Amino acid sequence: MNREDFPMLKNDIIYFDNGATSLKPKTVIDKMVDYYENYSANAHRGDYDISYKVDMEYEKTRDLVAKFINAQDKEEIVFTSGTTESLNMIATGFFANIIEPNDEILITTSEHASNVLPWFRLENEYGCHVKYIPLDSNYHVTLDNVKKAVTPQTKIISLAHITNVIGDIRPIKEICKFAHEHDIFVVVDGAQSLPHIKVDVQDLDCDFTAFSAHKMYGPTGLGVLYGKKELLDNLEPINLGGGMNESFDSPMEIILKDVPTRLEAGTPNIASVIAFSESINYLNKIGMDKINERELHLRNYLVEKLVKIPHIDIINLEADSGIVTFNVNDIFAQDVAYYLNKYNICVRAGNHCAKILKNNTNVNNTIRVSLAFYNTESEIDMLIELLKDKDKIMKEMI
Amino acid sequence: MDDEVKREIILEHYQNPLHRHKPEKDGYEKVNTANQSCIDNLDIYVDIQDKIIKDITFTGEACAISISSTSIMIQNLIGKTVKEALEYIDNFDKMINEKEYNADLLKDANVYDNIYKQNSRKSCAFLPYRGIREILAKYLEE
């Protein structure tokens, strides 16, 4: 649905790599071009009209994002370069200051690298310990398993809302409730959930959430760090510089601005922030429920056909998102991706940055199809036709 | 060599690669060779005695081009002196990078003579050579 809104879809491709990045509607692209062509000035310099307009547009996006995720206050929205930077800021700017030796951080083996490595760094530098919540037989996280993994030392639970390989939706609301009863912070990696399901941070009651604009049909190089106001106030800026300070005279006399400005040092990614407003407008216009419904329909359509192909193993039969991960027996995932590329089908092969998940699945590399609402049944039919014939794959993959 | 023959040789070496196992005795040099831009990742083991390559084995996961190229490399390098092997590798390197080379020297490795047309797969074909070249260079110096 809504294919006509996406200029990229006019090219002769079938795009099944939406988990990596999504395509952009024309309104987003136009908004960015409009900034560059008509009011290309810096932010925080409101002495002339076009710069004033930049500030207005920039803050308008912040407002839209706050409403989109139902944050209590727009000051809880910090613009970053992406989910990765947001998660690093949370780990290094906030938790590094309060973590103590032997504190425990709970993650899972199916997390993306950006929700693993910042915590590994805390372990290496502060003597705390990264522990794993066991996954169930479908590689999902259950509240029961969270409860089993929590100890008196647990300080942080950091989980993807939806994982990028398994595609399961974690019970974040229930986990937050349990965690907060035990004085544990909850960090949510929302990179794969914000584009596909309704996320209400007050309803979830998570302490921090990180996500990326480019996976939400928005521009690259932009992400969001959401944090509860009282926590963000204590998040130490990693970058110091222009725009974020009130005054300074000497190393002893530095006064910083309030959040979120304090956490956005230097010239921000103005064009992307401004254009991101159109992504939010676009998602609101279609409605997240409708997007989710359409993507689940496509997933079921794909899985029903894939299971009938005997030489295909689906890794995540059970999942509530548009992510389908599989292998063709005896053929290396990347060779399948090369083969599909010959037919202009874009899929991803590899470990998808979840490098410790192999400890659970015993599979190193997989092919991942990640769907978006603009994909179609006929695109899936084409994929299935190409995967049905193993000899053809073997013949054409090289 | 026509494309169909090339494809058959590549597939044969992919499906039944030579020496895809850990060495059965001690004394092998090991090198890991991986492509940063993709997921090919191989360990190559070489047994060198008196500057002659006695044996090569490998383990790991990689695409059809990397695996077949490793198998063909093993077939062609065992029995060569370190110096001969390095010449062979230089020659292969030249072929991959569209420079003048001696096709007779490369035998079955000529199946990759068109790989330069697929930029993303050049590094797959060269993967095992990158690894083994490191080891051989050390032996040449000694």
Short mmCIF file of N, CA, C and O in Angstrom, two decimals, chain A residues 330-335 338 342 349-351 363-366 394-398, chain B residues 4 6-7 10-11 14-15 37-40 61-65 118 120-121 124:
data_model
loop_
_atom_site.label_atom_id
_atom_site.label_comp_id
_atom_site.label_asym_id
_atom_site.label_seq_id
_atom_site.Cartn_x
_atom_site.Cartn_y
_atom_site.Cartn_z
N ASP A 330 22.28 -26.15 2.81
CA ASP A 330 23.56 -26.39 2.11
C ASP A 330 24.01 -25.22 1.24
O ASP A 330 24.95 -25.37 0.45
N ILE A 331 23.35 -24.10 1.32
CA ILE A 331 23.84 -22.96 0.53
C ILE A 331 24.11 -21.80 1.48
O ILE A 331 23.26 -21.45 2.31
N PHE A 332 25.29 -21.24 1.33
CA PHE A 332 25.71 -20.14 2.20
C PHE A 332 24.79 -18.94 1.98
O PHE A 332 24.46 -18.58 0.84
N ALA A 333 24.39 -18.33 3.10
CA ALA A 333 23.40 -17.24 3.05
C ALA A 333 23.78 -16.15 2.03
O ALA A 333 22.94 -15.65 1.27
N GLN A 334 25.05 -15.81 2.01
CA GLN A 334 25.45 -14.72 1.13
C GLN A 334 25.32 -15.09 -0.36
O GLN A 334 25.03 -14.24 -1.19
N ASP A 335 25.51 -16.37 -0.65
CA ASP A 335 25.34 -16.81 -2.04
C ASP A 335 23.88 -16.67 -2.47
O ASP A 335 23.59 -16.33 -3.62
N TYR A 338 23.32 -13.04 -3.17
CA TYR A 338 23.89 -12.68 -4.49
C TYR A 338 22.95 -13.11 -5.62
O TYR A 338 22.72 -12.40 -6.59
N LYS A 342 20.59 -10.80 -8.46
CA LYS A 342 20.54 -10.87 -9.93
C LYS A 342 19.13 -10.57 -10.45
O LYS A 342 18.95 -10.22 -11.61
N ALA A 349 22.20 -10.79 4.11
CA ALA A 349 22.76 -12.06 4.58
C ALA A 349 23.82 -11.77 5.62
O ALA A 349 24.54 -10.79 5.51
N GLY A 350 23.89 -12.63 6.62
CA GLY A 350 24.95 -12.45 7.61
C GLY A 350 24.45 -12.73 9.00
O GLY A 350 23.47 -13.46 9.19
N ASN A 351 25.14 -12.14 9.99
CA ASN A 351 24.71 -12.35 11.38
C ASN A 351 23.89 -11.16 11.87
O ASN A 351 23.46 -11.12 13.01
N VAL A 363 23.35 -21.26 14.48
CA VAL A 363 23.45 -20.86 13.07
C VAL A 363 24.21 -19.54 13.03
O VAL A 363 23.85 -18.59 13.72
N ASN A 364 25.28 -19.52 12.25
CA ASN A 364 26.10 -18.31 12.19
C ASN A 364 25.48 -17.23 11.33
O ASN A 364 25.41 -16.08 11.70
N ASN A 365 25.08 -17.64 10.14
CA ASN A 365 24.64 -16.67 9.15
C ASN A 365 23.28 -17.05 8.58
O ASN A 365 22.97 -18.22 8.42
N THR A 366 22.49 -16.03 8.30
CA THR A 366 21.15 -16.29 7.79
C THR A 366 20.79 -15.26 6.71
O THR A 366 21.48 -14.26 6.55
N MET A 394 21.72 -22.84 -7.12
CA MET A 394 23.09 -23.36 -7.23
C MET A 394 23.74 -22.92 -8.54
O MET A 394 24.91 -22.56 -8.57
N LYS A 395 22.94 -22.97 -9.58
CA LYS A 395 23.47 -22.68 -10.91
C LYS A 395 23.76 -21.19 -11.07
O LYS A 395 24.75 -20.80 -11.68
N GLU A 396 22.91 -20.38 -10.51
CA GLU A 396 23.01 -18.94 -10.80
C GLU A 396 23.67 -18.12 -9.71
O GLU A 396 23.85 -16.92 -9.86
N MET A 397 24.04 -18.77 -8.60
CA MET A 397 24.58 -17.96 -7.50
C MET A 397 26.02 -17.52 -7.76
O MET A 397 26.54 -16.66 -7.08
N ILE A 398 26.66 -18.16 -8.75
CA ILE A 398 28.05 -17.78 -9.01
C ILE A 398 28.22 -17.17 -10.40
O ILE A 398 27.34 -17.29 -11.22
N GLU B 4 30.16 -22.36 -18.77
CA GLU B 4 29.55 -23.55 -18.19
C GLU B 4 30.60 -24.42 -17.51
O GLU B 4 30.39 -24.94 -16.40
N LYS B 6 33.48 -23.36 -16.35
CA LYS B 6 33.93 -22.63 -15.16
C LYS B 6 32.98 -22.87 -13.99
O LYS B 6 33.39 -23.15 -12.87
N ARG B 7 31.69 -22.74 -14.31
CA ARG B 7 30.68 -22.93 -13.26
C ARG B 7 30.78 -24.33 -12.64
O ARG B 7 30.71 -24.49 -11.43
N ILE B 10 33.84 -24.54 -10.35
CA ILE B 10 33.60 -23.80 -9.11
C ILE B 10 32.66 -24.58 -8.19
O ILE B 10 32.94 -24.76 -7.00
N LEU B 11 31.58 -25.08 -8.77
CA LEU B 11 30.61 -25.82 -7.95
C LEU B 11 31.20 -27.10 -7.37
O LEU B 11 30.95 -27.45 -6.22
N TYR B 14 33.26 -26.15 -4.57
CA TYR B 14 32.45 -25.62 -3.46
C TYR B 14 31.78 -26.77 -2.70
O TYR B 14 31.78 -26.81 -1.47
N GLN B 15 31.24 -27.73 -3.47
CA GLN B 15 30.50 -28.80 -2.81
C GLN B 15 31.41 -29.88 -2.24
O GLN B 15 31.07 -30.52 -1.26
N SER B 37 33.97 -6.62 4.65
CA SER B 37 32.75 -6.12 4.04
C SER B 37 31.68 -7.20 3.93
O SER B 37 30.56 -6.92 3.54
N CYS B 38 32.03 -8.46 4.22
CA CYS B 38 30.99 -9.49 4.18
C CYS B 38 31.22 -10.50 5.30
O CYS B 38 31.84 -10.18 6.29
N ILE B 39 30.71 -11.70 5.14
CA ILE B 39 30.74 -12.62 6.28
C ILE B 39 31.67 -13.81 6.04
O ILE B 39 31.62 -14.78 6.78
N ASP B 40 32.49 -13.75 5.00
CA ASP B 40 33.45 -14.82 4.77
C ASP B 40 34.48 -14.82 5.91
O ASP B 40 35.02 -13.77 6.25
N GLU B 61 33.54 -20.62 7.45
CA GLU B 61 32.35 -20.43 6.61
C GLU B 61 32.61 -19.33 5.61
O GLU B 61 33.16 -18.29 5.96
N ALA B 62 32.20 -19.56 4.38
CA ALA B 62 32.36 -18.52 3.38
C ALA B 62 31.49 -18.87 2.17
O ALA B 62 30.91 -19.95 2.10
N CYS B 63 31.44 -17.94 1.24
CA CYS B 63 30.58 -18.11 0.07
C CYS B 63 31.19 -19.09 -0.93
O CYS B 63 32.33 -19.52 -0.80
N ALA B 64 30.43 -19.41 -1.95
CA ALA B 64 30.87 -20.38 -2.95
C ALA B 64 32.18 -19.97 -3.61
O ALA B 64 33.05 -20.80 -3.89
N ILE B 65 32.31 -18.68 -3.88
CA ILE B 65 33.53 -18.21 -4.55
C ILE B 65 34.75 -18.38 -3.63
O ILE B 65 35.80 -18.87 -4.04
N GLN B 118 32.62 -8.44 -11.32
CA GLN B 118 31.77 -8.33 -10.12
C GLN B 118 32.66 -7.84 -8.98
O GLN B 118 33.29 -8.64 -8.29
N SER B 120 32.24 -6.82 -6.05
CA SER B 120 32.05 -7.29 -4.68
C SER B 120 32.60 -8.70 -4.49
O SER B 120 32.82 -9.14 -3.37
N ARG B 121 32.84 -9.44 -5.57
CA ARG B 121 33.29 -10.82 -5.40
C ARG B 121 34.79 -11.00 -5.63
O ARG B 121 35.32 -12.09 -5.42
N CYS B 124 36.27 -12.00 -2.51
CA CYS B 124 35.93 -13.39 -2.14
C CYS B 124 36.95 -14.34 -2.77
O CYS B 124 37.47 -15.24 -2.12
#
